[in-house]
Each structure stands twice: as structure tokens, then as C-alpha cells.
CSV table of C-alpha atoms in Angstrom, one decimal:
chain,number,residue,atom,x,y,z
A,1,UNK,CA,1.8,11.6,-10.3
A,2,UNK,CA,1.4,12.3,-6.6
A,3,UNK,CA,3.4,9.8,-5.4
A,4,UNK,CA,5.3,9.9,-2.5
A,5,UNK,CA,9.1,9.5,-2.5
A,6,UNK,CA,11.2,8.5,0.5
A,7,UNK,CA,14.2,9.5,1.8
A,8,UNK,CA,16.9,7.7,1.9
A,9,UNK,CA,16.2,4.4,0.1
A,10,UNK,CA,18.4,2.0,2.5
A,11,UNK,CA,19.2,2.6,6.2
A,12,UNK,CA,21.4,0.8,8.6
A,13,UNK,CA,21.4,1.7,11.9
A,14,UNK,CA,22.7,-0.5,15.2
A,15,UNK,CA,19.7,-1.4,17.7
A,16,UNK,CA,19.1,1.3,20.2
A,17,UNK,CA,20.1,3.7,17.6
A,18,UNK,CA,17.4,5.9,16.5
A,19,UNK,CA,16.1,5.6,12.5
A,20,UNK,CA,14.8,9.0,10.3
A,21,UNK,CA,13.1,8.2,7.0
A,22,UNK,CA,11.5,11.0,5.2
A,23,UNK,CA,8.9,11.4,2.6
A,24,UNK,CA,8.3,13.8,0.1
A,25,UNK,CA,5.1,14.4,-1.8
A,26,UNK,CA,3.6,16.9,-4.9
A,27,UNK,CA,0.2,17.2,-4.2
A,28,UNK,CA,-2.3,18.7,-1.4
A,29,UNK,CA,-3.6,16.0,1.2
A,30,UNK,CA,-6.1,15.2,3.3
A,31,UNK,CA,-4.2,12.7,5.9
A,32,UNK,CA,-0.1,11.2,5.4
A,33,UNK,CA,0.0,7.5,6.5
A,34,UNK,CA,3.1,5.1,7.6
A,35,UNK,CA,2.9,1.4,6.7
A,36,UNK,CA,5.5,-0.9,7.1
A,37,UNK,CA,6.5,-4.2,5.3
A,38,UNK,CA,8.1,-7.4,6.1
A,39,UNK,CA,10.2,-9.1,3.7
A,40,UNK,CA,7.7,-10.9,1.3
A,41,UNK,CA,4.4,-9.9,2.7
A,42,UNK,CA,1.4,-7.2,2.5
A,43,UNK,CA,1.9,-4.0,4.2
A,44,UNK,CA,0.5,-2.5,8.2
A,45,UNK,CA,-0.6,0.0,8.9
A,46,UNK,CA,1.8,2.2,11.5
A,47,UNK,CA,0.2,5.6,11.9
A,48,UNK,CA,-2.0,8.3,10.5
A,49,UNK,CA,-1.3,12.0,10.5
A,50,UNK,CA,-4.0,14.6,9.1
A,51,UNK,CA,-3.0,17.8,6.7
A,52,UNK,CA,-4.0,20.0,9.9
A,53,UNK,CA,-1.6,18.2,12.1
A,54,UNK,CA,2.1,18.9,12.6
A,55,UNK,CA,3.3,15.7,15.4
A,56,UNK,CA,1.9,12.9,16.5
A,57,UNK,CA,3.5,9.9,18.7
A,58,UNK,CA,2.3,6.1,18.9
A,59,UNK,CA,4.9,4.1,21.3
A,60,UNK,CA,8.1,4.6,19.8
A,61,UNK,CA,7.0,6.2,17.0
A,62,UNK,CA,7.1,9.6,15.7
A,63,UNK,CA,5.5,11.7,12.8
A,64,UNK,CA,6.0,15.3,11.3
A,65,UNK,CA,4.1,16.8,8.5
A,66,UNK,CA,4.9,19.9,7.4
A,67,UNK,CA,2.6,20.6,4.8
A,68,UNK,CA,4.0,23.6,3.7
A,69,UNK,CA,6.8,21.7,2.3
A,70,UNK,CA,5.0,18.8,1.0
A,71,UNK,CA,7.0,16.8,3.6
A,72,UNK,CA,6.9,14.6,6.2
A,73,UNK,CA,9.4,12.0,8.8
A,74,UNK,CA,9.5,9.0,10.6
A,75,UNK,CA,11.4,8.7,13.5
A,76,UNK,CA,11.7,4.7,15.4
A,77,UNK,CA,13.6,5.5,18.3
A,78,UNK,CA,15.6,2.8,20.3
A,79,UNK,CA,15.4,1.1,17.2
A,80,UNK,CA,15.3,-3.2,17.9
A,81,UNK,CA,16.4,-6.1,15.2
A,82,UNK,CA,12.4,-6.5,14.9
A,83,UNK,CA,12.0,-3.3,13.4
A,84,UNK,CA,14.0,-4.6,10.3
A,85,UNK,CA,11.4,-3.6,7.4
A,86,UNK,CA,10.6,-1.9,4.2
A,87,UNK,CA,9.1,1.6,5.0
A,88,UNK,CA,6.3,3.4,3.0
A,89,UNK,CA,4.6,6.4,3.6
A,90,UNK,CA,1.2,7.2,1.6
A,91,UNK,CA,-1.0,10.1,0.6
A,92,UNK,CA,-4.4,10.3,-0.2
A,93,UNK,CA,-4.7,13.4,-2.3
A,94,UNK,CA,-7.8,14.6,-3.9
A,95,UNK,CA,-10.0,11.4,-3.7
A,96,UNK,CA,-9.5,10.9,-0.1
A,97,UNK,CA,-10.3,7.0,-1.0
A,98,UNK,CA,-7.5,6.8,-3.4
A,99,UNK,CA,-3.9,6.1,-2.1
A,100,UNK,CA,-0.4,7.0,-3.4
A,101,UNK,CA,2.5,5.3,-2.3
A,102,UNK,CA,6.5,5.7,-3.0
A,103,UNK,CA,9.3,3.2,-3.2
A,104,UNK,CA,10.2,3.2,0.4
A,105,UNK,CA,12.6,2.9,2.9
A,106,UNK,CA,14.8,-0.2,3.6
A,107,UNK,CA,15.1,-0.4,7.5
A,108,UNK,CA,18.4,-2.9,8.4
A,109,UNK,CA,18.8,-2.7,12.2
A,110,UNK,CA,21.6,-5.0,13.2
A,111,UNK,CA,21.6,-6.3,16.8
B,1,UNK,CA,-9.0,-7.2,13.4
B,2,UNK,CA,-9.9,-7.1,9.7
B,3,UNK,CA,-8.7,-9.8,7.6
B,4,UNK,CA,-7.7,-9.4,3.6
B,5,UNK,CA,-7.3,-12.8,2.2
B,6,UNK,CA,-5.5,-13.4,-1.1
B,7,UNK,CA,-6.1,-16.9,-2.8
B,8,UNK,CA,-2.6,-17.5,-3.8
B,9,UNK,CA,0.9,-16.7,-2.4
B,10,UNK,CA,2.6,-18.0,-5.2
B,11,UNK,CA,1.3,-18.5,-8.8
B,12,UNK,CA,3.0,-19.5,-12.0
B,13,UNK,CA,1.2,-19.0,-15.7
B,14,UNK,CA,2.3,-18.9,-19.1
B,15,UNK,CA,2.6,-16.2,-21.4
B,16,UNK,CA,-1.1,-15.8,-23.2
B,17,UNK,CA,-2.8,-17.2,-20.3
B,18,UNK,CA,-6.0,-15.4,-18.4
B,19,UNK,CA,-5.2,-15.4,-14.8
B,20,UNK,CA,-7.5,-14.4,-11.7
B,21,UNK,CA,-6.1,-13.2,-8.5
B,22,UNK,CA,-9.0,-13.0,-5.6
B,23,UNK,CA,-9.0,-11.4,-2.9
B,24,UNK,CA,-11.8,-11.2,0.1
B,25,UNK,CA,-12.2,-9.3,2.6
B,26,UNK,CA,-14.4,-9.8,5.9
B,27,UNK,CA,-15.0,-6.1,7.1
B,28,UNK,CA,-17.6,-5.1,5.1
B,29,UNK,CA,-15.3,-2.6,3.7
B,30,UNK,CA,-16.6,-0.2,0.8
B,31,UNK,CA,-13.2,0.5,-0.9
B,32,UNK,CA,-11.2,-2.2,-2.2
B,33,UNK,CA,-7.8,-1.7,-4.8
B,34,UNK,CA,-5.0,-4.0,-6.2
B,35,UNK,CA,-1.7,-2.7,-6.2
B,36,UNK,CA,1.4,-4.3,-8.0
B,37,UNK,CA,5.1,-4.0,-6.4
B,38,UNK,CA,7.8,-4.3,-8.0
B,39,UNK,CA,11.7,-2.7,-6.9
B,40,UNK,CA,12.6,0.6,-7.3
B,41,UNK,CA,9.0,1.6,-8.3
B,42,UNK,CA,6.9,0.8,-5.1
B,43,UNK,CA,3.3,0.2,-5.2
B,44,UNK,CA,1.5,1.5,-8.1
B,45,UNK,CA,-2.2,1.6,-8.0
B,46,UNK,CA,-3.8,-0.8,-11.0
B,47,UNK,CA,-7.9,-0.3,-10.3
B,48,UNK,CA,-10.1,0.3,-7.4
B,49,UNK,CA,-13.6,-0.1,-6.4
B,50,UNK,CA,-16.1,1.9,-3.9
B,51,UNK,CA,-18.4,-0.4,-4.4
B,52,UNK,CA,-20.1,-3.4,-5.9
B,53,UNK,CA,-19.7,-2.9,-9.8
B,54,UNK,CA,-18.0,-0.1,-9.5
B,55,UNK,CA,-14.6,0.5,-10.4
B,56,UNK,CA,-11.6,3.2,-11.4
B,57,UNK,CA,-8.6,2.8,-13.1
B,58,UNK,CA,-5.6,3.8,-11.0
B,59,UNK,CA,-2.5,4.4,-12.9
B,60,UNK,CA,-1.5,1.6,-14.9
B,61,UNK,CA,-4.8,-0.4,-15.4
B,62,UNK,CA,-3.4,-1.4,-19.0
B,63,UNK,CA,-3.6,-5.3,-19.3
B,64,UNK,CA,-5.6,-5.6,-16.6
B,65,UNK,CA,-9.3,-5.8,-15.6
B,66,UNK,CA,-11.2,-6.3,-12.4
B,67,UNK,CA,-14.3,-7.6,-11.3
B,68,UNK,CA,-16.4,-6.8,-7.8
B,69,UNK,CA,-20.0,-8.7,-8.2
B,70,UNK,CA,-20.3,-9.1,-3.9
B,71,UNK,CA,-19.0,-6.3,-1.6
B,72,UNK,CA,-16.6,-8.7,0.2
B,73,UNK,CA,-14.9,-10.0,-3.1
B,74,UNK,CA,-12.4,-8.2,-5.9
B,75,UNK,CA,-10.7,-10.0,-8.7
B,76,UNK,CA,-8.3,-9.0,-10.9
B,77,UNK,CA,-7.7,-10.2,-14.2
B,78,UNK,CA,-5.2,-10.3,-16.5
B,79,UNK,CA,-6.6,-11.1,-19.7
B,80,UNK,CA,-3.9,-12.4,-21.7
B,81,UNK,CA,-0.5,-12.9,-19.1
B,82,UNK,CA,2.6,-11.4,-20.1
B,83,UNK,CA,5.6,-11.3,-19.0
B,84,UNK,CA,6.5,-8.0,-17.9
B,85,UNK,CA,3.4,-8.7,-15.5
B,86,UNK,CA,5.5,-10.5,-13.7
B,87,UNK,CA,5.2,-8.7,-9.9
B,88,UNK,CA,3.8,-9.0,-6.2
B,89,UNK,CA,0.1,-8.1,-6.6
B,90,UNK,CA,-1.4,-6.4,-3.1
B,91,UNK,CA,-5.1,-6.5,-2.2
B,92,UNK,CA,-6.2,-3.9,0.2
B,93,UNK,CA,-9.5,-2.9,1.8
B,94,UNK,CA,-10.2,0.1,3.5
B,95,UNK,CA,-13.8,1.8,5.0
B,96,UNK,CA,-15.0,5.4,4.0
B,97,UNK,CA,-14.2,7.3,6.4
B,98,UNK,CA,-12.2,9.9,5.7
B,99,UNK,CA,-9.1,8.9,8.2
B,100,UNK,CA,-9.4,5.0,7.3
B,101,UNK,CA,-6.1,2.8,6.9
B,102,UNK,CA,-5.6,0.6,4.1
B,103,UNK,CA,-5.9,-3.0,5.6
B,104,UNK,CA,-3.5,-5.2,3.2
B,105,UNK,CA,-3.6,-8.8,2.2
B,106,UNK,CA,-0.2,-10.7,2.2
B,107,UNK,CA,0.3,-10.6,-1.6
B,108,UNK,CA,0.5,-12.7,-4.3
B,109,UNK,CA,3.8,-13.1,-6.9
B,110,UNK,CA,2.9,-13.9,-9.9
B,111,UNK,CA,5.3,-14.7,-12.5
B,112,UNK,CA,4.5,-15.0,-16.2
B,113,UNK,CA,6.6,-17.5,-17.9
């Protein structure tokens, strides 16, 4: 399988604080995506980084790829109590149309 | 802003039973796939389609079938319910181009009693 795997499973940070997940994968992509999930419901789309990029920002995000490693991060920073979420990062692989996705990351930010 | 719409939020069948879990989407979005979650394992893909009557097994299509007849509509079906398909079922829709986000519905748990 070419699932992704994140890193670690359950986080809890203070708000303000700044939150790190990481994700691992085994296969060559095409683009890395971030979704996130609220307790109970269907997963949103964060933020979208191709194979031949190694950063990209969107508000208080942050993504890395580095596709040498097979690996890539998501930083929050000044992390707020709304933030509190389930995590998942994504890779398309061969089919471009097809979509892996690990276990996640539990996000707990306490006010 | 697309919209994925899953008929049920919560559903409750008995072992044996054939269930149908619909989901529509109002994009006109080629791709369409049903994922199950369940803790610990994340989302596993069960079948997609990219396009009307077309369809590929993902990884754990076993006990499962689908069914796209309109480009806005994909069912899945369980044909005989068991219990260890007990699990949050996700619809998603997503375009084809090559950069396009999977646009979720908001799930629907099943549990097979």
C-alpha cells in the first residue's frame, strides 16, 4: 500500500503554541494534500503541494515536501481552540485520480 | 462551493440486510470514490468511478458494490450487511485535473446489528 502515515498520532499543544504533524509516504507522487476533520464529519480540504514543490504557505499554514525522503509536515502556527481536529495528509500516486490516505493526526489545542 | 450530499447520517441494519448509501454531488465532477473510516486504520479506499458506469476497486472492495448510472450520483452497496461493516462511510467528488482536491460529503455511520 501507498498509504500515508502520520506522525505523531495525538498532539496537545496550548493556543498560540505552534503544532508539527508529519507524514510519511512509500510511493512516487504527483501532488501531497492536507485535509482536516472535525469530530464526526467528512474531511476539507487545507492545502495542496506538488512533487516539484518544496514550501508553500496558505494563512497560517505551512507545508514541506521533501520528496526525496518520501516526507512531508504541517505546521499551524499560533495554533487557536478552533483548530482542534483530526489531521490527514493524502497522496495521489500513480493514478493521479486515486487517493491514499493515513490514520492521521489528533490535533487538541486547549485554550 | 461544491456540495457532496450523503442521504443518511446515521443508519442502522441488520446482519444479512442489502443496504444503499447515496451520495450526490452538484459539480459535475468526473471522479467520485467511497471511503470507509474506521480508528487506527484511517480511510481506506473501497471503489471509485471516473465516470458513468465506470468503476475500480480500491483496496478493500470485498462485500461491497457500487453503482454510478448519472454522473452526479454514486451508490454503494452492501449486498448482504455484516457486521464487521460496521464504520463511517465517506463520499468524495473530485474534477480531473491533475491538482484537484477531494471535496467530501459529511459521512454516513453505519452500524450492522
Amino acid at each position: 500500500s501507498q498509504q500515508g502515515e502520520e506522525d505523531p498520532q495525538a498532539l496537545s499543544i496550548q493556543e498560540g503554541e505552534n503544532a508539527t504533524m508529519n507524514c510519511s509516504y512509500k510511493t512516487s507522487i504527483n501532488n501531497l494534500q492536507w485535509y482536516r476533520q472535525n469530530s464526526g464529519r467528512g474531511l476539507v480540504h487545507l492545502i495542496l503541494i506538488r512533487s516539484n514543490e518544496r514550501e508553500k504557505h496558505s494563512g497560517r499554514l505551512r507545508v514541506t515536501l521533501d520528496t526525496s525522503k518520501k516526507s512531508s509536515s504541517l505546521l499551524i502556527t499560533a495554533s487557536r481552540a478552533a483548530d482542534t481536529a483530526s489531521y490527514f495528509c493524502a497522496t495521489d500516486g500513480v493514478n493521479f485520480n486515486k487517493f491514499y490516505f493515513g490514520s492521521g493526526t489528533k490535533l487538541n489545542v486547549k485554550p | 462551493d461544491v456540495k457532496v450530499t450523503q442521504s443518511s447520517r446515521y443508519l442502522v441494519k441488520r446482519t444479512g440486510e442489502k443496504v444503499f448509501l447515496e451520495c450526490v454531488q452538484d459539480m459535475d465532477h468526473e471522479n467520485m470514490f467511497w471511503y470507509r473510516q474506521d480508528p487506527g486504520l484511517g480511510l481506506r479506499l473501497i471503489y471509485f468511478s471516473y465516470d458513468v458506469k465506470m468503476k475500480e476497486k480500491g483496496d478493500i472492495p470485498e462485500g461491497y458494490s457500487v453503482s454510478r448510472e448519472k454522473k452526479e450520483r454514486f451508490s454503494l452497496i452492501l449486498e448482504s450487511a455484516s457486521t464487521n461493516q460496521t464504520s463511517m462511510y465517506l463520499c468524495a467528488s473530485s474534477s480531473d485535473r491533475l491538482d484537484s482536491p477531494l471535496h467530501f460529503g459529511n459521512g454516513t455511520r453505519l452500524t450492522v446489528t
